[in-house]
Amino acid sequence: MWFVFAVAAASCFGLRGILYHWTSQRPIDRNLLLLGVYLSGTLITVTGNLFIQQSWSTGALFGILMGLFSFIANASMYRGYAVGKASIVALFTGLPPLVVMIVAFVLWREELTAWQFTAFFIVLSGLILIKYSQDLKLNQLKGVQWGVLTMLFFGFTDVSVKQATLSGAATLPILTVMFLTGSVLFGTSWAINKSKRAASSNEEDSPNNWTMKRTIGWGMIVGITNAVGMLLIFPAFRDGITGIVSAIVAMNVAFVILYARFYLKENWNKREITGLSMAFVGILILRIAS
């Protein structure tokens, strides 16, 4: 059953990635949008717990770490989609299992198999090909940098989820703390940036910019995919093996890459195709061998 939860979570996160990319191409305040995403998650988990009434414990405090790591990961992914190639940034969202395996070895002594090491080098080789593609421009390199941050902190988020399940804490209280933490962080970031713009007299009220109400409202709609994905990932991590669950969930990259190729009509040169293919094969090996 945990496998079904993991696949369903991957689908939700894939849809979230597509919506993030679509929104990142609009004149919209990133922090305000992501504030809406996390407010949506907070409302969903708080409302759910009013009916289910899961008990609170000190383990719910892991939600603070999850909120911090998720804050950095989501902000980095959104920024990467805004400045780089969607397919390349999406690729990095499929690589957190590499981070998870390394951290899991350090924390819980989960050893890597020969196949996992093989997958690591296949993925690494693919990334090198992508990075040194002749058609990769400076703004796409920026996307790669944001993609690396996305990879690291989504990996740290997965590790925090696993540790939270090991603590025995209930799902909804942990997620409530996580989404509330993210809401505070994105709200603070928005307020700071707004103050800086006002101080420098660069506050723009262009008719092309989305209003505050519209931005938060759309963020709350996008937040449904994020909240449902997190609700699904908890039972998957609770009952499944850390590396396998993380690798399956990371397959959400397929949704965004296909969206980039067939909807956005992104052109790939031979080196990028080879690099993407190698990295994707590496992720598949991780899924099978973890």
PDB file of N, CA, C and O in Angstrom, residues 20 29-38 67 70-76 180-192:
ATOM      1  N   TYR A  20       3.925  25.491 -10.779  1.00  0.00           N
ATOM      2  CA  TYR A  20       4.983  26.436 -10.406  1.00  0.00           C
ATOM      3  C   TYR A  20       5.608  27.064 -11.643  1.00  0.00           C
ATOM      4  O   TYR A  20       5.848  28.277 -11.690  1.00  0.00           O
ATOM      5  N   ASP A  29       4.325  38.057  -7.597  1.00  0.00           N
ATOM      6  CA  ASP A  29       5.250  38.060  -6.475  1.00  0.00           C
ATOM      7  C   ASP A  29       5.446  36.644  -5.956  1.00  0.00           C
ATOM      8  O   ASP A  29       4.494  36.006  -5.473  1.00  0.00           O
ATOM      9  N   ARG A  30       6.673  36.132  -6.057  1.00  0.00           N
ATOM     10  CA  ARG A  30       6.957  34.748  -5.688  1.00  0.00           C
ATOM     11  C   ARG A  30       6.640  34.457  -4.227  1.00  0.00           C
ATOM     12  O   ARG A  30       5.999  33.450  -3.903  1.00  0.00           O
ATOM     13  N   ASN A  31       7.101  35.319  -3.333  1.00  0.00           N
ATOM     14  CA  ASN A  31       6.895  35.073  -1.903  1.00  0.00           C
ATOM     15  C   ASN A  31       5.425  35.117  -1.530  1.00  0.00           C
ATOM     16  O   ASN A  31       4.961  34.337  -0.692  1.00  0.00           O
ATOM     17  N   LEU A  32       4.674  36.010  -2.168  1.00  0.00           N
ATOM     18  CA  LEU A  32       3.239  36.103  -1.888  1.00  0.00           C
ATOM     19  C   LEU A  32       2.516  34.861  -2.377  1.00  0.00           C
ATOM     20  O   LEU A  32       1.609  34.344  -1.717  1.00  0.00           O
ATOM     21  N   LEU A  33       2.920  34.380  -3.553  1.00  0.00           N
ATOM     22  CA  LEU A  33       2.324  33.160  -4.085  1.00  0.00           C
ATOM     23  C   LEU A  33       2.581  31.982  -3.142  1.00  0.00           C
ATOM     24  O   LEU A  33       1.659  31.237  -2.783  1.00  0.00           O
ATOM     25  N   LEU A  34       3.854  31.814  -2.717  1.00  0.00           N
ATOM     26  CA  LEU A  34       4.206  30.676  -1.877  1.00  0.00           C
ATOM     27  C   LEU A  34       3.631  30.828  -0.461  1.00  0.00           C
ATOM     28  O   LEU A  34       3.378  29.827   0.209  1.00  0.00           O
ATOM     29  N   LEU A  35       3.383  32.067  -0.040  1.00  0.00           N
ATOM     30  CA  LEU A  35       2.642  32.272   1.203  1.00  0.00           C
ATOM     31  C   LEU A  35       1.251  31.657   1.074  1.00  0.00           C
ATOM     32  O   LEU A  35       0.769  30.980   1.987  1.00  0.00           O
ATOM     33  N   GLY A  36       0.615  31.882  -0.080  1.00  0.00           N
ATOM     34  CA  GLY A  36      -0.692  31.280  -0.325  1.00  0.00           C
ATOM     35  C   GLY A  36      -0.633  29.764  -0.342  1.00  0.00           C
ATOM     36  O   GLY A  36      -1.530  29.085   0.180  1.00  0.00           O
ATOM     37  N   VAL A  37       0.450  29.212  -0.924  1.00  0.00           N
ATOM     38  CA  VAL A  37       0.625  27.751  -0.973  1.00  0.00           C
ATOM     39  C   VAL A  37       0.650  27.166   0.438  1.00  0.00           C
ATOM     40  O   VAL A  37      -0.017  26.170   0.733  1.00  0.00           O
ATOM     41  N   TYR A  38       1.406  27.804   1.331  1.00  0.00           N
ATOM     42  CA  TYR A  38       1.556  27.268   2.685  1.00  0.00           C
ATOM     43  C   TYR A  38       0.364  27.591   3.573  1.00  0.00           C
ATOM     44  O   TYR A  38       0.030  26.811   4.469  1.00  0.00           O
ATOM     45  N   GLY A  67       9.430  22.607   7.667  1.00  0.00           N
ATOM     46  CA  GLY A  67       8.985  23.875   7.113  1.00  0.00           C
ATOM     47  C   GLY A  67      10.144  24.713   6.606  1.00  0.00           C
ATOM     48  O   GLY A  67      10.062  25.326   5.531  1.00  0.00           O
ATOM     49  N   SER A  70      11.637  22.911   3.486  1.00  0.00           N
ATOM     50  CA  SER A  70      10.674  23.021   2.390  1.00  0.00           C
ATOM     51  C   SER A  70      10.599  24.448   1.869  1.00  0.00           C
ATOM     52  O   SER A  70      10.431  24.676   0.669  1.00  0.00           O
ATOM     53  N   PHE A  71      10.719  25.416   2.767  1.00  0.00           N
ATOM     54  CA  PHE A  71      10.740  26.837   2.394  1.00  0.00           C
ATOM     55  C   PHE A  71      11.876  27.101   1.404  1.00  0.00           C
ATOM     56  O   PHE A  71      11.678  27.711   0.346  1.00  0.00           O
ATOM     57  N   ILE A  72      13.072  26.636   1.730  1.00  0.00           N
ATOM     58  CA  ILE A  72      14.232  26.858   0.871  1.00  0.00           C
ATOM     59  C   ILE A  72      14.077  26.098  -0.454  1.00  0.00           C
ATOM     60  O   ILE A  72      14.362  26.630  -1.528  1.00  0.00           O
ATOM     61  N   ALA A  73      13.602  24.847  -0.375  1.00  0.00           N
ATOM     62  CA  ALA A  73      13.471  24.022  -1.574  1.00  0.00           C
ATOM     63  C   ALA A  73      12.437  24.591  -2.548  1.00  0.00           C
ATOM     64  O   ALA A  73      12.695  24.708  -3.750  1.00  0.00           O
ATOM     65  N   ASN A  74      11.257  24.954  -2.034  1.00  0.00           N
ATOM     66  CA  ASN A  74      10.210  25.485  -2.905  1.00  0.00           C
ATOM     67  C   ASN A  74      10.591  26.831  -3.502  1.00  0.00           C
ATOM     68  O   ASN A  74      10.339  27.093  -4.685  1.00  0.00           O
ATOM     69  N   ALA A  75      11.222  27.695  -2.693  1.00  0.00           N
ATOM     70  CA  ALA A  75      11.658  28.995  -3.198  1.00  0.00           C
ATOM     71  C   ALA A  75      12.709  28.817  -4.288  1.00  0.00           C
ATOM     72  O   ALA A  75      12.692  29.514  -5.311  1.00  0.00           O
ATOM     73  N   SER A  76      13.623  27.865  -4.096  1.00  0.00           N
ATOM     74  CA  SER A  76      14.687  27.615  -5.073  1.00  0.00           C
ATOM     75  C   SER A  76      14.114  27.041  -6.366  1.00  0.00           C
ATOM     76  O   SER A  76      14.511  27.437  -7.473  1.00  0.00           O
ATOM     77  N   LEU A 180       2.662  25.969   8.789  1.00  0.00           N
ATOM     78  CA  LEU A 180       2.632  27.229   9.521  1.00  0.00           C
ATOM     79  C   LEU A 180       4.014  27.888   9.514  1.00  0.00           C
ATOM     80  O   LEU A 180       4.135  29.104   9.329  1.00  0.00           O
ATOM     81  N   THR A 181       5.061  27.060   9.694  1.00  0.00           N
ATOM     82  CA  THR A 181       6.433  27.582   9.631  1.00  0.00           C
ATOM     83  C   THR A 181       6.725  28.170   8.262  1.00  0.00           C
ATOM     84  O   THR A 181       7.280  29.275   8.144  1.00  0.00           O
ATOM     85  N   GLY A 182       6.350  27.455   7.210  1.00  0.00           N
ATOM     86  CA  GLY A 182       6.553  27.957   5.853  1.00  0.00           C
ATOM     87  C   GLY A 182       5.784  29.245   5.604  1.00  0.00           C
ATOM     88  O   GLY A 182       6.286  30.164   4.949  1.00  0.00           O
ATOM     89  N   SER A 183       4.555  29.321   6.128  1.00  0.00           N
ATOM     90  CA  SER A 183       3.742  30.531   5.966  1.00  0.00           C
ATOM     91  C   SER A 183       4.430  31.734   6.592  1.00  0.00           C
ATOM     92  O   SER A 183       4.480  32.825   6.006  1.00  0.00           O
ATOM     93  N   VAL A 184       4.955  31.537   7.805  1.00  0.00           N
ATOM     94  CA  VAL A 184       5.649  32.628   8.505  1.00  0.00           C
ATOM     95  C   VAL A 184       6.883  33.068   7.719  1.00  0.00           C
ATOM     96  O   VAL A 184       7.140  34.268   7.545  1.00  0.00           O
ATOM     97  N   LEU A 185       7.652  32.100   7.211  1.00  0.00           N
ATOM     98  CA  LEU A 185       8.885  32.423   6.486  1.00  0.00           C
ATOM     99  C   LEU A 185       8.603  33.157   5.176  1.00  0.00           C
ATOM    100  O   LEU A 185       9.250  34.171   4.868  1.00  0.00           O
ATOM    101  N   PHE A 186       7.626  32.659   4.402  1.00  0.00           N
ATOM    102  CA  PHE A 186       7.315  33.324   3.136  1.00  0.00           C
ATOM    103  C   PHE A 186       6.631  34.670   3.376  1.00  0.00           C
ATOM    104  O   PHE A 186       6.857  35.630   2.634  1.00  0.00           O
ATOM    105  N   GLY A 187       5.795  34.755   4.415  1.00  0.00           N
ATOM    106  CA  GLY A 187       5.167  36.029   4.751  1.00  0.00           C
ATOM    107  C   GLY A 187       6.201  37.062   5.166  1.00  0.00           C
ATOM    108  O   GLY A 187       6.125  38.241   4.769  1.00  0.00           O
ATOM    109  N   THR A 188       7.185  36.632   5.940  1.00  0.00           N
ATOM    110  CA  THR A 188       8.259  37.536   6.366  1.00  0.00           C
ATOM    111  C   THR A 188       9.094  37.993   5.175  1.00  0.00           C
ATOM    112  O   THR A 188       9.442  39.176   5.056  1.00  0.00           O
ATOM    113  N   SER A 189       9.413  37.062   4.273  1.00  0.00           N
ATOM    114  CA  SER A 189      10.183  37.407   3.081  1.00  0.00           C
ATOM    115  C   SER A 189       9.439  38.422   2.224  1.00  0.00           C
ATOM    116  O   SER A 189      10.028  39.377   1.697  1.00  0.00           O
ATOM    117  N   TRP A 190       8.132  38.215   2.081  1.00  0.00           N
ATOM    118  CA  TRP A 190       7.322  39.150   1.292  1.00  0.00           C
ATOM    119  C   TRP A 190       7.315  40.539   1.934  1.00  0.00           C
ATOM    120  O   TRP A 190       7.484  41.546   1.243  1.00  0.00           O
ATOM    121  N   ALA A 191       7.153  40.588   3.255  1.00  0.00           N
ATOM    122  CA  ALA A 191       7.105  41.869   3.958  1.00  0.00           C
ATOM    123  C   ALA A 191       8.442  42.609   3.853  1.00  0.00           C
ATOM    124  O   ALA A 191       8.477  43.831   3.649  1.00  0.00           O
ATOM    125  N   ILE A 192       9.550  41.867   3.969  1.00  0.00           N
ATOM    126  CA  ILE A 192      10.881  42.491   3.871  1.00  0.00           C
ATOM    127  C   ILE A 192      11.100  43.069   2.478  1.00  0.00           C
ATOM    128  O   ILE A 192      11.568  44.207   2.318  1.00  0.00           O
TER     129      ILE A 192
END
